[in-house]
Coordinates of C-alpha atoms and ligand atoms in Angstrom, one line a residue:
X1 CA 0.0 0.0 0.0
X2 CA 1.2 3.8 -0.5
X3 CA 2.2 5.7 2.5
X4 CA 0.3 8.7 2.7
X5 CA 2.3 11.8 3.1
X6 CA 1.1 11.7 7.0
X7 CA 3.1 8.5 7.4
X8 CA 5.9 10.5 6.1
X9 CA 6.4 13.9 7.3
X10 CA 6.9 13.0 10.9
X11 CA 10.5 11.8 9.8
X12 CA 11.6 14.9 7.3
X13 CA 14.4 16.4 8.0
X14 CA 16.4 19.6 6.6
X15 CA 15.2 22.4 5.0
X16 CA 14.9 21.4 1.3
X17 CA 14.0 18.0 2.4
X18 CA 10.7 19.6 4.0
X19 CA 10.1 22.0 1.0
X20 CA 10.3 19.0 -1.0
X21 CA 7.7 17.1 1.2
X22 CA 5.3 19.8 1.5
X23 CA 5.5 20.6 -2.3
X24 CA 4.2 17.6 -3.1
X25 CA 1.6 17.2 -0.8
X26 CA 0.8 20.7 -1.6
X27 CA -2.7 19.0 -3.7
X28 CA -4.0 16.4 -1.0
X29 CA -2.8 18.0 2.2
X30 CA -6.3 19.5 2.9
X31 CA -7.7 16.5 2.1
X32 CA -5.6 14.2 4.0
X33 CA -5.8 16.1 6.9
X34 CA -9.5 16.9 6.6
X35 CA -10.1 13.5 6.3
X36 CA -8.1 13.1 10.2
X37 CA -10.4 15.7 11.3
X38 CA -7.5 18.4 11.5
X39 CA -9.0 20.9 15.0
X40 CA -5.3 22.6 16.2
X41 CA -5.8 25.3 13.7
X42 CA -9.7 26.0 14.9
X43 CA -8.5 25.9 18.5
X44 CA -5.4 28.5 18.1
X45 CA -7.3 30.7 16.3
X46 CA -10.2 31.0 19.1
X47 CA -7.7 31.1 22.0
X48 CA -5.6 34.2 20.6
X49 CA -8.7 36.0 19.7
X50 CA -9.5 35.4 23.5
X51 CA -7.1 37.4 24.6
X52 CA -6.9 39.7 21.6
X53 CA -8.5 43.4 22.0
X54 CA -8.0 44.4 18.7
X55 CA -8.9 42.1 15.8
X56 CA -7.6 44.6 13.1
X57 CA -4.4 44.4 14.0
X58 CA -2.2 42.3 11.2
X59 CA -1.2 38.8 12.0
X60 CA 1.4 37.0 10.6
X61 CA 0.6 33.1 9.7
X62 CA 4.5 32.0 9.6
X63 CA 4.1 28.8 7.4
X64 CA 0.7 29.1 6.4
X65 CA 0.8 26.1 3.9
X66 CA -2.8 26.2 2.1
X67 CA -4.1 28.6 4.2
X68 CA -6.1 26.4 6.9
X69 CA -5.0 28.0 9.7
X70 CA -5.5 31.8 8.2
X71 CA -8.8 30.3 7.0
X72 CA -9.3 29.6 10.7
X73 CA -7.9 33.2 12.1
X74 CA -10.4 34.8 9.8
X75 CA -13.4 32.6 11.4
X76 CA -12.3 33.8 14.6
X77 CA -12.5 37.6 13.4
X78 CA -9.2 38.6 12.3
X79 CA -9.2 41.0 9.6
X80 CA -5.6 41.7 8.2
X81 CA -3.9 38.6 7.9
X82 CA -0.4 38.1 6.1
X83 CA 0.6 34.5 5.1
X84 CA 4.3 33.5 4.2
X85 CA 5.6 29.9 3.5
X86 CA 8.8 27.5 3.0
X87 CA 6.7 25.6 0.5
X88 CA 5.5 27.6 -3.1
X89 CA 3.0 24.8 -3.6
X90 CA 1.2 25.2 -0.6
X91 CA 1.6 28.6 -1.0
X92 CA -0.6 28.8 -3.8
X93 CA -2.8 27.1 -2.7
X94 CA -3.4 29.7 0.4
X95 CA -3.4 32.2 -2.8
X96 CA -6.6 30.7 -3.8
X97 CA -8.9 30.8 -0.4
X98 CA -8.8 34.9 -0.3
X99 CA -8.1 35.1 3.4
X100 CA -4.3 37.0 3.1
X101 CA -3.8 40.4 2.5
X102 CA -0.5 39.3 1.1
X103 CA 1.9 36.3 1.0
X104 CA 5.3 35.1 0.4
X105 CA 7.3 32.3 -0.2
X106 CA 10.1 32.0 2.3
X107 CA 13.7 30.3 2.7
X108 CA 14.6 28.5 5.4
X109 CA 17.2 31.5 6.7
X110 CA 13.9 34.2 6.9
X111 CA 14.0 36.5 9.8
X112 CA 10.8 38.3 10.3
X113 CA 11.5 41.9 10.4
X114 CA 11.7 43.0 14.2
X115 CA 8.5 44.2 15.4
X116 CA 6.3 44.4 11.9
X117 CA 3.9 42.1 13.5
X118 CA 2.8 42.4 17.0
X119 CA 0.7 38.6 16.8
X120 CA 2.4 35.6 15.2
X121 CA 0.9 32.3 14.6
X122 CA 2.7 29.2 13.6
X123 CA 0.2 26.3 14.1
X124 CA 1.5 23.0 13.1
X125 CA 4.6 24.9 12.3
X126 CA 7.3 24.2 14.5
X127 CA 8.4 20.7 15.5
X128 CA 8.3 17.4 13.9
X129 CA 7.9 17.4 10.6
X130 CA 8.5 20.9 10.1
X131 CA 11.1 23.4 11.2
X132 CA 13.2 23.2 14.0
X133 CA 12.7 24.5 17.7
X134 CA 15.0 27.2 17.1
X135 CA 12.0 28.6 14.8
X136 CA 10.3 29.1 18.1
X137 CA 13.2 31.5 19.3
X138 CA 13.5 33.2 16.3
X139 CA 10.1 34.2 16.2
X140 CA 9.6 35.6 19.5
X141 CA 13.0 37.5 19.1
X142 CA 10.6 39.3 15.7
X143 CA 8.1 40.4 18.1
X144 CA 8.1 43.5 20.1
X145 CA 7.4 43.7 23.9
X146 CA 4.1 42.8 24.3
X147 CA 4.0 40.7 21.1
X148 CA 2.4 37.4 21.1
X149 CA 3.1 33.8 19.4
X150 CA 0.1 31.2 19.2
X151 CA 2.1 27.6 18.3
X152 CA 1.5 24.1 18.5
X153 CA 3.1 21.3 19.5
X154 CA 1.8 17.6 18.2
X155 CA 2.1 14.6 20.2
X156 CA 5.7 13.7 17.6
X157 CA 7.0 16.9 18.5
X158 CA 6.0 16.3 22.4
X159 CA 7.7 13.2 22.7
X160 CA 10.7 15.2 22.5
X161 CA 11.1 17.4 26.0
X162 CA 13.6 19.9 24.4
X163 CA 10.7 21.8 22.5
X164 CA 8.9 22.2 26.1
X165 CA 12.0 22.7 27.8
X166 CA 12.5 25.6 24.9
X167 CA 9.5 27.6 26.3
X168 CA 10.1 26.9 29.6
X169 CA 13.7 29.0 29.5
X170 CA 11.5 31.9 27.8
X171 CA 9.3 31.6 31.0
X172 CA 11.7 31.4 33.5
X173 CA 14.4 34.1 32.8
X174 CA 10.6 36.1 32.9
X175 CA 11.6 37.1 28.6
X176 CA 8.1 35.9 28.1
X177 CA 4.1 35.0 30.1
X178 CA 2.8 32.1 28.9
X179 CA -0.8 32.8 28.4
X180 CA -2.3 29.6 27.5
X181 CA -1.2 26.0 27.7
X182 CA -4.0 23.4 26.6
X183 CA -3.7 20.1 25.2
X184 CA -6.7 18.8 22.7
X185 CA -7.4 17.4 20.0
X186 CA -5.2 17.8 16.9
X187 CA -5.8 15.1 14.3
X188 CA -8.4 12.9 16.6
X189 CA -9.0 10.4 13.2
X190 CA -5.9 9.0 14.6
X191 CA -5.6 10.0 18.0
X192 CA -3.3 12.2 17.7
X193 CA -3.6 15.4 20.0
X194 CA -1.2 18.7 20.1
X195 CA -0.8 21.1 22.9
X196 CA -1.4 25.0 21.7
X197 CA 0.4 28.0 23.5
X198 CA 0.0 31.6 23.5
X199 CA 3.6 33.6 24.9
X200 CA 3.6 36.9 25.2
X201 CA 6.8 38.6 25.0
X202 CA 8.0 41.0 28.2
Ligands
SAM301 C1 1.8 21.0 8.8 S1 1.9 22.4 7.7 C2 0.9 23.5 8.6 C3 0.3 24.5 7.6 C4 -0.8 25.4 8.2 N1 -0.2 26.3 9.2 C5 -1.9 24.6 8.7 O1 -2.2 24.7 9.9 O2 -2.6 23.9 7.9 C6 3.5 23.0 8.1 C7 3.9 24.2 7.1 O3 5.1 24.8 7.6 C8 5.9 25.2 6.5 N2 7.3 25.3 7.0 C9 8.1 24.4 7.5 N3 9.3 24.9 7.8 C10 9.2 26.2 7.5 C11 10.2 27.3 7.6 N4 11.4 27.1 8.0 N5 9.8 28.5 7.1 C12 8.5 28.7 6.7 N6 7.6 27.7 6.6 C13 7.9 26.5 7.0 C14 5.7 24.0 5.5 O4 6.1 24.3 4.2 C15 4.2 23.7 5.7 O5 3.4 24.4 4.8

């Protein structure tokens, strides 16, 4: 039987090695993970309008792929939302759902510009199968004080305790609150859950 690029991606490694992936999954991703009953996107995007005053205010979706998740900050009332990817494939297909003001296609050595975005998600961005945990420093060193970063962690990228232990040395050292922790469902088809965070910078 063929794998199905969710049997895969857990295991891809590298930069070009995830562009590759994610380029050609780019035409069933939404299906596949539709299919799994994908929720972590949903749930980010209602926790950081929780504890968002001003819905107007531009968000960056930092590895937006095919534009679930900005489809999902929109539902949740954001207005101005900005989309940039590793994966032009994916990217195009976020082109086609209407929901960014503008997007890009990234490399892997991107630094946001320092404090153009105030709120940054990365859902189902950082961790296995996508980019390392030093994404997770790197965006929260693009925010300015008081800037948040909704992220997720799956159950993969839980297994291993240095992406935890990662925003755990924001915490302590008081560089960052963490504003929400909750575990839930991520792709429940196959019992797989994720843990969402919001961290606002000091
Ligand atoms: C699992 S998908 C999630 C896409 C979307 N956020 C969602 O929730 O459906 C991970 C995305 O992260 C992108 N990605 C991985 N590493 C990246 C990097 N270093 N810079 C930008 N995007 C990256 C991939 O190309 C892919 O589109």
């Amino acid at each position: 039987m063929t794998k199905s690029f969710l049997d895969q991606v857990y295991a891809a490694r590298g930069v070009d090695e995830t562009r590759q992936i994610y380029d050609a999954w780019a035409a069933s991703y939404e299906a596949e993970v539709a299919e799994n009953g994908y929720a972590t996107p949903g749930r980010c995007a209602v926790a950081l309008a929780g504890v968002t005053k001003d819905l107007t205010a531009p968000v960056l979706d930092f590895g937006c792929g095919t534009g679930l998740s900005g489809l999902a900050l929109k539902l949740a009332g954001f207005t101005a939302i900005d989309g940039v990817d590793l994966s032009a494939q994916m990217l195009a297909q976020a082109e086609k759902k209407n929901v960014y003001r503008k997007t890009q296609v990234v490399d892997g050595a991107y630094e946001v510009p320092h404090a153009s975005y105030q709120t940054i998600a990365a859902i189902g961005v950082i961790g296995a199968g996508a980019a390392p945990i030093s994404m997770l420093d790197r965006l929260m060193r693009a925010l300015g004080s008081g800037g948040r970063l909704v992220f997720s962690f799956n159950d993969h990228t839980l297994a291993d305790p240095i992406h935890e232990a990662r925003i755990n040395e924001w915490t302590d050292c008081g560089a960052a609150r963490l504003l929400i922790r909750q575990r839930g469902d991520h792709l429940p088809k196959i019992n797989m859950k994720s843990n969402i965070y919001i961290l606002e910078k000091a």
